[in-house]
Short mmCIF file of C-alpha atoms in Angstrom, two decimals:
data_model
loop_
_atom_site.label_atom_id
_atom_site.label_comp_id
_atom_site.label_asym_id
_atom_site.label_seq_id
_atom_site.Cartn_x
_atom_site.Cartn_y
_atom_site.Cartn_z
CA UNK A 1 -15.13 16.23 3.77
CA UNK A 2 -15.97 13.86 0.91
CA UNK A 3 -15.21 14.41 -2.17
CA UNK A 4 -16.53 12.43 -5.97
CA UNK A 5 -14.20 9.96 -7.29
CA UNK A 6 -13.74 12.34 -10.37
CA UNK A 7 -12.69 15.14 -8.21
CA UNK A 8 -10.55 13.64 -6.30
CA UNK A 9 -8.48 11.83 -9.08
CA UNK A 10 -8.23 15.36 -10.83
CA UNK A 11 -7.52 17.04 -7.59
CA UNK A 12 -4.74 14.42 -6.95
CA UNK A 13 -2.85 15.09 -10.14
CA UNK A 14 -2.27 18.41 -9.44
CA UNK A 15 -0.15 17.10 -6.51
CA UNK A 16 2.54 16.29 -8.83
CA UNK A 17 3.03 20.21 -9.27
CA UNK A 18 3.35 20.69 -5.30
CA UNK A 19 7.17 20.51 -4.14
CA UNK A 20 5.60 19.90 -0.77
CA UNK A 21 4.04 16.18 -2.13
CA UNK A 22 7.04 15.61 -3.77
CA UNK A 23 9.54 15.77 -1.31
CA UNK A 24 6.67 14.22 1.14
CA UNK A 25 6.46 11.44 -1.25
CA UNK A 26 10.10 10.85 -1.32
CA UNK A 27 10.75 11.12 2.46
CA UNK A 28 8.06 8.51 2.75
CA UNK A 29 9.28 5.82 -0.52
CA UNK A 30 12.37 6.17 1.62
CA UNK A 31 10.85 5.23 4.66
CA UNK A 32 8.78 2.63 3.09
CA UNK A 33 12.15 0.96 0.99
CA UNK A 34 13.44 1.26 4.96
CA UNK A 35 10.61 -0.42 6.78
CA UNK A 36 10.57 -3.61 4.08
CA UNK A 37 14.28 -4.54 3.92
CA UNK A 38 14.70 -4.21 7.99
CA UNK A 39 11.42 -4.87 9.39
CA UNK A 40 10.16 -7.32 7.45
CA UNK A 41 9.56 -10.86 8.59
CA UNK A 42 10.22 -13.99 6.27
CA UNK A 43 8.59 -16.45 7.46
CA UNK A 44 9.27 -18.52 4.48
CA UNK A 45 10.32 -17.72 0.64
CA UNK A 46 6.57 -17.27 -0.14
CA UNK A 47 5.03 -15.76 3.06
CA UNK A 48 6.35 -12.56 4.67
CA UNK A 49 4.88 -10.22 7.16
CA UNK A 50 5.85 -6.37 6.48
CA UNK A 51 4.82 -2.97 7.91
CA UNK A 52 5.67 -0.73 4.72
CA UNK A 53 2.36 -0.23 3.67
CA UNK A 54 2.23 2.36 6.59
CA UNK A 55 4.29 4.94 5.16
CA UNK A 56 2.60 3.89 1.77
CA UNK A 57 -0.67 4.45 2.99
CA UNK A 58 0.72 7.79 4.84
CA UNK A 59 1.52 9.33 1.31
CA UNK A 60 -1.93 8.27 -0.13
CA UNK A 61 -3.65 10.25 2.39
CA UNK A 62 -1.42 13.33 2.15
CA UNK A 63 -0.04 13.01 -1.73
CA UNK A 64 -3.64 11.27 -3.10
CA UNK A 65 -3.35 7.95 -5.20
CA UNK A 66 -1.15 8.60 -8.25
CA UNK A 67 1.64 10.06 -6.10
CA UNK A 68 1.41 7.32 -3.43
CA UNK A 69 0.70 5.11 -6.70
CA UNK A 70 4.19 6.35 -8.09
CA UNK A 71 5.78 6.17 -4.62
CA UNK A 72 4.80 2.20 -4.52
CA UNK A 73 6.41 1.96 -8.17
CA UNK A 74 9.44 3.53 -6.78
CA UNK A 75 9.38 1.59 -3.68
CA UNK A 76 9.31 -1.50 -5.41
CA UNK A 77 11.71 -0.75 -7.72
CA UNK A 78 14.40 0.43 -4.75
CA UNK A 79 13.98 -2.91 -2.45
CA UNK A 80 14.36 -5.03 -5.34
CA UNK A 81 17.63 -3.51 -6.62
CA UNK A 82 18.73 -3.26 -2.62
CA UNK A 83 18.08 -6.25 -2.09
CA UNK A 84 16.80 -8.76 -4.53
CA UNK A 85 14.19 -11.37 -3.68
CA UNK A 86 13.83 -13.98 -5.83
CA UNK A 87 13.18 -12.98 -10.04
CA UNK A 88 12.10 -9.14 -10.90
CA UNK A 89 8.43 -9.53 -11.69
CA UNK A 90 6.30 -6.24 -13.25
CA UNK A 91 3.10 -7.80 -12.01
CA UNK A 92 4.55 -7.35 -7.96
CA UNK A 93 5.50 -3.91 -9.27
CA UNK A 94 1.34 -2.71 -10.54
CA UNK A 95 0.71 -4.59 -6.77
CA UNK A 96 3.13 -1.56 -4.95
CA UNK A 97 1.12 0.97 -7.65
CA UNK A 98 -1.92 -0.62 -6.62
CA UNK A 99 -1.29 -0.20 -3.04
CA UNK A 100 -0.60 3.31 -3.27
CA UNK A 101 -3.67 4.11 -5.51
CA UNK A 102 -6.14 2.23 -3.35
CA UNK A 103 -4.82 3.81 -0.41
CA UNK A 104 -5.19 7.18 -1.79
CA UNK A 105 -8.82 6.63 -2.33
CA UNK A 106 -9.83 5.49 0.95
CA UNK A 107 -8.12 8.06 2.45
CA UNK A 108 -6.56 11.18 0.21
CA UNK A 109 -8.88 14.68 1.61
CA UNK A 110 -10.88 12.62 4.24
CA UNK A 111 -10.25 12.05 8.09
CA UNK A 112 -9.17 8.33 9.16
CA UNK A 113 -11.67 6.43 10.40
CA UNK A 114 -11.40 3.17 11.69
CA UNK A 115 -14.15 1.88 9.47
CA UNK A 116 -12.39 3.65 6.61
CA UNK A 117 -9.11 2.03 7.77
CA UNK A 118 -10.85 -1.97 7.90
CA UNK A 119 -12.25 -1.00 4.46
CA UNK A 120 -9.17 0.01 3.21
CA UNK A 121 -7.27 -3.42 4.49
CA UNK A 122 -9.92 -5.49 2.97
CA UNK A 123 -9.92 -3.91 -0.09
CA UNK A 124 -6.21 -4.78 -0.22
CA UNK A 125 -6.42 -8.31 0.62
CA UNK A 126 -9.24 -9.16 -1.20
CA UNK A 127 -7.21 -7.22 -4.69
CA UNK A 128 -4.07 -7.68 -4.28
CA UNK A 129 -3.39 -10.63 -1.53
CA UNK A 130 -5.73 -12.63 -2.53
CA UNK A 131 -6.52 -12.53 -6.67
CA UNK A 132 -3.67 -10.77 -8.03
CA UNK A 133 -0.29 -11.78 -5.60
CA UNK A 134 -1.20 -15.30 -6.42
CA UNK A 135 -2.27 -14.57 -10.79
CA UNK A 136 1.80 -13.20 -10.41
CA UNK A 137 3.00 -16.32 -8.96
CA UNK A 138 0.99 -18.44 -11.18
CA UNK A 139 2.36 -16.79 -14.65
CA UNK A 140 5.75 -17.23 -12.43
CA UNK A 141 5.89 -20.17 -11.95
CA UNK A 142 2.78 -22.20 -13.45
CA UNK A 143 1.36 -23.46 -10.41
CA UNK A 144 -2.45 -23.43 -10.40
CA UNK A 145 -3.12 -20.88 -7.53
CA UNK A 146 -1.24 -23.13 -5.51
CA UNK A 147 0.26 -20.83 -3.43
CA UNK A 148 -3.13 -19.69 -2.36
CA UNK A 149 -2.82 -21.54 0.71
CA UNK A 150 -4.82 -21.90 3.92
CA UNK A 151 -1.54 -20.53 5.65
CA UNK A 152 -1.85 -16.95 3.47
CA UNK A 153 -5.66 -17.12 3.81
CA UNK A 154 -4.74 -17.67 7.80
CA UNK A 155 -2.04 -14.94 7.69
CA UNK A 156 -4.35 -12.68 6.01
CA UNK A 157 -7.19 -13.26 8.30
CA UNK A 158 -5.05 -12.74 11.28
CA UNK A 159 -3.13 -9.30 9.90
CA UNK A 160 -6.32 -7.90 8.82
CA UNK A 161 -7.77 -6.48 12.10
CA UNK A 162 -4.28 -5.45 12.56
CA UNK A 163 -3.34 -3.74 10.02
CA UNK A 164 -6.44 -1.94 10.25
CA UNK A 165 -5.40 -0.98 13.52
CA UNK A 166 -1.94 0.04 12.68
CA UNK A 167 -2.58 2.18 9.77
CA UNK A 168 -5.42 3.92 11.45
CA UNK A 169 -3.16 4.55 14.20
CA UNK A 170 -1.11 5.58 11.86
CA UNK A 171 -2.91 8.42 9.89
CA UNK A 172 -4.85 9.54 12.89
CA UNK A 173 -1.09 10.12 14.44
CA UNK A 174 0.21 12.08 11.28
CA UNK A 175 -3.32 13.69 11.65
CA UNK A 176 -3.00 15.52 14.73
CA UNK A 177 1.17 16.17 14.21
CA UNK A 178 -0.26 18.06 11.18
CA UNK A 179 -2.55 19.43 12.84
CA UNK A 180 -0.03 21.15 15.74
CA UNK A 181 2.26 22.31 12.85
CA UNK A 182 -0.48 23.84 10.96
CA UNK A 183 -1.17 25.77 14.35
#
């Protein structure tokens, strides 16, 4: 079912009314603030590989973008104060927002696709990974998009078909557990 852009932003504010989305959202910001501190991979002070957007992306489709946009704020806000990396930033804080928001667009009221799911990852990296992650670091720390490296470009290159994979794995998973509850 596809729904207008309108629609669906109005449609996903009333989620913050539903106790269901809210708990939902929390169980998953939990999960998420779970996944980055222990399964994320530093491969050095600026380059990580993490799996978080997965339970990110899981509250976008069920919660729609400004609950899955909140649950990124949160998210971001719990792993820093867990476990701090590096100088509190608000611009990597609007990224987790982002995240969430995006997310819930591709995918809040519709059935994962994997087109859908290789949209939704490039829309990611080309936003966030690739114009705003290194504006952050630049206002940081005044290098001149220096830190847009051909290692991130590589790293993104290479995680995009996966990630695509994984998350559309992912919500086609949650898809038919819903699905057997609901029966």
């Amino acid at each position: 079912m596809r729904f207008p852009l309108k629609v669906q932003l109005v449609d996903s504010l009333a989620e913050f009314g539903r106790t269901r989305s809210l708990v939902l959202a929390g169980l998953l910001t939990a999960a998420a603030v779970i996944i980055d501190r222990v399964f994320t991979l530093e491969v050095s002070p600026v380059l990580e590989i993490g799996f978080a957007f997965l339970a990110t992306a899981l509250c976008a489709a069920l919660c729609g973008p400004w609950v899955a946009g909140t649950a990124g704020v949160a998210v971001d806000l719990l792993s820093y104060f867990l476990r701090p990396n590096g100088a509190f930033f608000f611009g990597f804080t609007f990224n987790q927002f982002l995240l969430g928001f995006l997310y819930g667009l591709w995918f809040y009221k519709r059935r994962p696709r994997p087109l859908l799911a290789v949209g939704a990852c490039l829309t990611v990296t080309l936003v966030i990974n690739f114009v705003l992650t290194p504006l952050w670091l630049h206002m940081m720390y005044g290098q001149a998009f220096v830190i847009f490296s051909s290692v991130k470009i590589v790293k993104n290159i290479i995680k995009l078909p996966i990630d695509a994979a994984l998350l559309y794995g992912t919500l086609k998973a949650a898809g038919r557990a819903r699905n057997r509850a609901a029966a």
